[in-house]
Each structure stands twice: as structure tokens, then as C-alpha cells.
Coordinates of N, CA and C in Angstrom, one line a residue:
I842 N 1.5 56.9 125.7 CA 1.8 56.2 126.8 C 1.5 54.7 127.3
A843 N 0.2 54.7 127.3 CA -0.7 53.6 127.7 C -0.3 52.6 126.9
P844 N -0.4 52.8 125.5 CA 0.0 51.5 124.4 C 1.4 50.9 124.6
L845 N 2.2 52.1 124.6 CA 3.6 51.6 124.9 C 4.1 50.8 126.2
A846 N 3.5 51.4 127.3 CA 3.4 50.8 128.5 C 3.2 49.1 128.3
R847 N 2.0 49.1 127.9 CA 1.4 47.7 127.8 C 2.4 46.6 127.1
Q848 N 2.9 47.3 126.1 CA 3.5 46.4 125.1 C 5.0 46.3 125.6
F849 N 5.5 47.3 126.4 CA 6.8 46.9 127.3 C 6.6 45.7 128.3
L850 N 5.3 46.0 128.8 CA 5.0 45.0 130.0 C 4.5 43.6 129.4
A851 N 4.1 43.4 128.2 CA 4.0 42.3 127.4 C 5.1 41.7 127.1
D852 N 6.4 42.1 126.7 CA 7.6 42.0 126.3 C 8.5 41.3 127.4
L853 N 8.0 42.2 128.8 CA 8.7 41.7 129.7 C 8.3 40.4 130.2
G854 N 6.7 40.5 130.4 CA 6.4 39.1 130.8 C 6.5 37.9 130.2
K855 N 7.0 38.1 128.7 CA 7.6 36.8 128.1 C 8.8 36.7 128.7
R856 N 9.6 37.5 128.5 CA 11.0 37.4 129.2 C 11.3 36.8 130.3
F857 N 10.2 37.3 131.5 CA 10.0 36.8 132.8 C 9.6 35.3 133.1
G858 N 8.8 35.0 132.0 CA 7.9 33.8 132.2 C 6.7 33.9 133.2
R859 N 6.0 35.4 133.2 CA 4.9 35.6 134.1 C 4.1 36.4 133.6
P860 N 2.6 36.7 134.0 CA 2.0 37.7 133.2 C 2.1 38.7 134.0
L861 N 2.2 40.1 133.2 CA 2.3 41.4 133.8 C 1.6 42.1 133.3
T862 N 0.5 43.2 134.3 CA -0.1 44.1 133.3 C -0.1 45.4 134.6
L863 N -1.0 46.3 134.0 CA -0.9 47.8 134.7 C -2.0 47.8 135.3
S864 N -2.2 48.2 136.5 CA -3.7 48.6 137.1 C -3.8 49.9 136.3
D865 N -5.1 50.4 136.6 CA -5.8 51.6 136.0 C -5.1 52.7 136.7
A866 N -4.9 52.7 138.1 CA -4.2 53.8 138.9 C -2.9 54.0 138.0
A867 N -2.0 52.7 138.0 CA -0.9 52.9 137.4 C -0.6 53.5 136.1
L868 N -1.9 53.1 135.2 CA -1.9 53.5 133.6 C -2.2 55.3 133.8
A869 N -2.8 55.8 134.8 CA -3.3 57.1 135.2 C -2.1 57.6 135.5
W870 N -1.2 56.8 136.6 CA 0.0 57.8 136.8 C 1.1 58.0 135.8
L871 N 1.1 56.8 134.9 CA 2.1 57.0 134.1 C 1.8 57.9 132.8
T872 N 0.6 58.2 132.4 CA 0.2 59.2 131.8 C 0.4 60.5 132.1
A873 N 0.3 60.8 133.5 CA 0.4 61.9 134.2 C 1.6 62.4 133.9
Q874 N 2.8 61.7 134.0 CA 4.2 61.8 134.0 C 4.8 62.6 132.7
P875 N 5.5 63.5 132.8 CA 6.1 64.4 131.7 C 7.4 63.5 130.7
W876 N 7.9 62.8 131.1 CA 8.7 61.6 130.4 C 9.6 62.3 129.8
P877 N 10.2 63.4 130.3 CA 11.7 64.3 129.5 C 12.6 63.1 128.8
G878 N 12.8 61.7 129.3 CA 13.6 61.1 128.6 C 13.0 60.2 127.1
N879 N 11.8 61.0 127.0 CA 10.7 59.9 126.0 C 10.6 58.6 126.2
V880 N 10.7 57.7 124.8 CA 10.1 56.5 125.3 C 11.1 55.7 126.0
R881 N 12.5 55.9 126.0 CA 13.5 54.9 126.7 C 13.2 55.1 128.0
E882 N 12.8 56.6 128.7 CA 12.4 56.5 130.3 C 11.4 55.9 130.5
L883 N 10.4 55.9 130.0 CA 9.0 55.3 130.1 C 9.3 53.6 129.9
Q884 N 10.0 53.2 129.2 CA 10.5 51.9 129.3 C 11.4 51.3 130.4
N885 N 12.4 52.4 130.9 CA 13.2 51.8 132.1 C 12.5 51.8 133.2
A886 N 11.2 52.7 133.1 CA 10.7 52.9 134.5 C 9.6 51.5 134.5
V887 N 9.1 51.4 133.4 CA 8.1 50.1 133.6 C 9.0 48.7 133.6
E888 N 10.2 48.7 133.1 CA 11.0 47.4 133.3 C 11.4 47.4 134.8
R889 N 11.9 48.4 135.2 CA 12.3 48.4 136.9 C 11.1 47.9 137.6
A890 N 9.8 48.7 137.8 CA 8.7 48.1 138.4 C 8.6 46.7 138.0
A891 N 8.6 45.8 137.0 CA 8.5 44.6 136.6 C 9.5 43.8 137.3
V892 N 10.6 44.3 137.4 CA 11.8 43.7 138.0 C 11.7 43.6 139.5
L893 N 11.3 44.6 140.1 CA 11.2 44.7 141.6 C 10.1 44.5 142.3
S894 N 9.0 43.7 141.3 CA 7.9 43.9 142.3 C 7.3 42.5 141.9
D895 N 6.9 41.8 142.7 CA 6.3 40.2 142.8 C 5.1 40.2 142.4
R896 N 4.4 41.1 142.1 CA 3.0 41.4 141.6 C 2.7 41.1 140.2
E897 N 1.5 40.7 139.6 CA 1.3 40.7 138.3 C 0.7 41.4 137.7
V898 N 0.0 42.5 138.8 CA -0.8 43.8 138.4 C -0.1 44.7 139.0
L899 N 1.0 45.8 138.2 CA 1.6 46.8 138.7 C 0.8 47.9 139.4
M900 N 1.1 48.4 140.4 CA 0.2 49.8 141.0 C 1.5 50.9 141.2
P901 N 0.7 51.9 140.8 CA 1.5 53.0 141.0 C 2.6 53.2 141.5
A902 N 2.7 52.8 143.1 CA 3.5 52.6 144.2 C 4.7 51.7 143.5
D903 N 4.6 50.6 142.4 CA 5.5 50.0 141.8 C 6.4 51.0 141.0
L904 N 5.7 51.8 140.4 CA 6.4 52.6 139.3 C 7.1 53.7 139.8
R905 N 6.8 54.3 141.1 CA 7.3 55.3 141.8 C 8.7 55.2 142.4
G906 N 9.4 54.2 142.6 CA 10.2 54.0 143.1 C 11.5 55.0 143.5
D907 N 12.1 54.9 144.4 CA 13.2 56.0 144.1 C 14.1 55.8 143.2
P908 N 14.5 57.0 142.7 CA 15.2 57.1 141.2 C 16.5 56.7 141.7
L909 N 17.4 56.2 140.8 CA 18.7 55.6 140.9 C 19.7 56.8 141.3
P910 N 20.5 56.5 142.1 CA 21.3 57.4 142.5 C 22.3 57.9 141.4
S911 N 22.6 59.2 141.2 CA 23.2 59.4 140.0 C 24.8 59.4 140.7
P912 N 25.9 59.4 139.5 CA 27.3 59.2 140.3 C 27.3 60.9 141.1
V913 N 27.1 62.0 140.7 CA 27.1 63.2 141.7 C 26.5 63.0 142.7
S914 N 25.5 62.2 143.1 CA 25.0 62.0 144.7 C 25.8 61.0 145.1
R915 N 26.8 60.4 144.8 CA 27.5 59.5 145.1 C 28.8 60.0 145.7
G916 N 28.5 61.0 145.7 CA 30.1 61.5 146.8 C 31.1 62.3 145.3
Q917 N 30.8 62.2 143.9 CA 31.6 62.6 143.1 C 31.3 64.1 143.0
T918 N 32.6 64.9 142.7 CA 32.4 66.4 142.9 C 32.5 67.1 141.5
G919 N 31.5 68.3 141.2 CA 31.4 68.7 140.4 C 30.3 67.7 139.1
E920 N 29.8 68.7 138.4 CA 28.4 67.9 137.3 C 29.4 67.3 136.3
G921 N 29.0 66.0 136.3 CA 29.5 65.4 135.3 C 30.8 64.6 135.4
S922 N 31.2 64.6 136.6 CA 32.5 64.4 136.9 C 32.8 62.7 137.1
G923 N 31.7 61.9 136.8 CA 31.8 60.6 136.9 C 31.7 60.0 135.5
T924 N 32.4 58.8 135.1 CA 32.4 58.6 134.0 C 31.0 57.5 133.7
L925 N 31.2 57.2 132.4 CA 30.0 56.1 132.1 C 30.1 55.1 132.6
R926 N 31.0 54.5 132.4 CA 31.5 53.1 133.3 C 31.1 53.1 134.6
E927 N 31.5 54.2 135.5 CA 31.2 54.2 137.0 C 29.7 54.3 137.1
A928 N 29.2 55.3 136.2 CA 27.5 55.2 136.5 C 26.9 53.8 136.1
T929 N 27.4 53.3 134.6 CA 27.2 51.8 134.8 C 27.2 51.0 135.7
E930 N 28.0 50.9 136.2 CA 28.6 50.0 137.5 C 27.9 50.1 138.3
A931 N 27.5 51.4 138.9 CA 26.6 51.7 139.9 C 25.1 51.4 139.5
A932 N 24.6 51.4 138.2 CA 23.4 51.2 138.3 C 23.0 49.5 138.2
E933 N 24.2 48.8 137.6 CA 24.0 47.3 137.5 C 24.2 47.0 139.1
R934 N 25.2 47.3 139.8 CA 25.1 47.1 141.2 C 24.0 47.4 142.0
D935 N 23.2 48.5 142.0 CA 22.0 48.7 142.4 C 20.7 47.8 141.9
A936 N 20.9 47.4 140.7 CA 19.7 46.7 140.2 C 19.8 45.2 140.7
I937 N 21.3 44.8 140.7 CA 21.6 43.2 141.2 C 21.1 43.2 142.7
R938 N 21.6 44.2 143.5 CA 21.1 44.4 145.0 C 19.7 44.2 145.1
A939 N 19.1 45.1 144.4 CA 17.8 45.0 144.5 C 16.8 44.0 144.1
A940 N 17.6 43.2 143.0 CA 17.0 42.0 142.5 C 17.0 40.8 143.6
L941 N 18.3 40.7 144.1 CA 18.9 40.0 145.1 C 17.6 40.0 146.4
A942 N 17.5 41.4 146.5 CA 16.7 41.4 148.1 C 15.1 41.2 147.9
V943 N 14.6 41.2 146.6 CA 13.4 40.9 146.1 C 13.1 39.4 146.2
A944 N 14.2 38.8 145.7 CA 14.2 37.3 145.5 C 14.6 36.7 146.4
G945 N 14.7 37.2 147.9 CA 15.3 37.0 149.4 C 16.5 36.3 149.1
G946 N 17.8 36.7 148.2 CA 18.9 35.9 148.1 C 18.8 35.0 146.8
N947 N 17.9 34.3 146.4 CA 18.1 33.3 145.8 C 18.5 34.2 144.2
R948 N 19.7 33.8 143.8 CA 20.5 33.9 142.6 C 19.9 33.7 141.5
R949 N 19.1 32.4 141.6 CA 18.4 31.9 140.2 C 17.3 33.0 140.0
D950 N 16.4 33.0 141.1 CA 15.4 34.0 140.7 C 15.6 35.5 140.7
A951 N 16.8 35.7 141.1 CA 17.4 37.5 140.9 C 17.5 37.4 139.6
A952 N 18.1 36.3 138.8 CA 18.7 36.6 137.4 C 17.6 36.6 136.6
R953 N 16.6 35.6 136.8 CA 15.0 35.5 135.9 C 14.4 36.9 136.0
R954 N 14.6 37.6 137.2 CA 14.1 38.9 137.5 C 14.5 39.9 136.5
L955 N 16.1 39.9 136.4 CA 16.9 40.9 135.6 C 17.0 40.5 134.4
G956 N 16.4 39.2 133.9 CA 16.4 38.6 132.3 C 17.8 38.4 132.0
V957 N 18.4 37.9 133.0 CA 20.1 37.4 132.8 C 20.1 36.0 133.1
S958 N 21.2 35.2 132.3 CA 21.2 34.0 132.9 C 22.1 34.0 134.4
V959 N 22.0 32.8 135.1 CA 22.8 32.8 136.3 C 24.2 32.8 136.2
R960 N 24.8 32.3 135.1 CA 26.1 32.5 134.6 C 26.4 34.1 134.5
T961 N 25.5 34.8 134.0 CA 25.7 36.3 133.6 C 25.7 36.9 135.0
L962 N 24.6 36.6 135.8 CA 25.0 37.2 137.2 C 25.9 36.9 138.3
F963 N 26.5 35.6 138.3 CA 27.4 35.5 138.8 C 28.5 36.1 138.4
Y964 N 29.0 36.5 137.0 CA 30.2 37.1 136.5 C 29.7 38.4 137.1
K965 N 29.0 39.3 136.9 CA 28.5 40.5 137.0 C 28.9 40.6 138.5
M966 N 28.4 39.8 139.5 CA 28.5 40.0 140.9 C 30.0 40.0 141.0
A967 N 31.1 39.1 140.7 CA 32.3 39.0 140.8 C 32.6 40.3 140.3
R968 N 32.5 40.6 139.1 CA 33.4 41.6 138.5 C 32.8 43.1 139.2
L969 N 31.8 43.0 139.9 CA 31.2 44.3 140.8 C 31.5 44.1 142.2
G970 N 32.2 43.0 142.4 CA 32.4 43.0 143.9 C 31.0 42.7 144.9
L971 N 30.3 42.2 144.5 CA 29.1 41.3 145.2 C 29.2 40.0 145.5
E972 N 28.7 39.8 146.6 CA 28.6 38.5 147.2 C 27.1 38.1 147.4

């Protein structure tokens, strides 16, 4: 877990243009998790923490963030009734809103945090109905 998490963070640091590391407590927390989604789930957790945190050294609280809402928790009826497109759009919408909140509304900074160009961010915001 630790070598993978460190590698993911090093790659993200290059992408975001800022140094990123994990505290000893964050590494211990990551190691204690079951990771049923395997490497992909670990990677997503580390990336989410890096996007939503302003810190260079990530702490357990950065990694524990509230889980993304599932299509079922958004008022869908029945298990699996949401489409993949709806789930993807909801996740993109939530990630953009969170990045904008952390960036204090600065779209250029939010785009950097998300690892996309400003043009891509504007396109996605328009497509998802975000202002």
C-alpha cells in the first residue's frame, strides 16, 4: 500500500506542480483499510485527497473524506437503476464543485487541482449546468 500510495502522490505532485507527501499517520490509515476495489480504489482515494487538500503533507482527515454519493443515494429507486452516464456526470459535478470550493471560486486554480485545462473545465461546467 505505502509504495503505491507514494508513487500515486509523486505522479500527482508532478501533474499539479506542487510537492505532495503522506504523513506517517496517513500511511498507517491507508495500510489499515481493506481496499476492496484494489489498486484503483487506493489511487482514487489518494487523488481525491490531493485535489481537495491545500496541504503538501496529506493527513488521515484528508483521506477520509465523505464518500461520493452513489446514484441510489441521489433518490434513484432500486439497486443499479442509475446509468453509468448519470453516475459519471454526478461524480464530475461533485468533483468540480469541491475543487471550486477549495479554490475559493478561482476556476484556473480549480482546473489545476483537477488536472485539466481551464478550457476543459469551462466545457464540463457548461455541459453539467454549473456556473
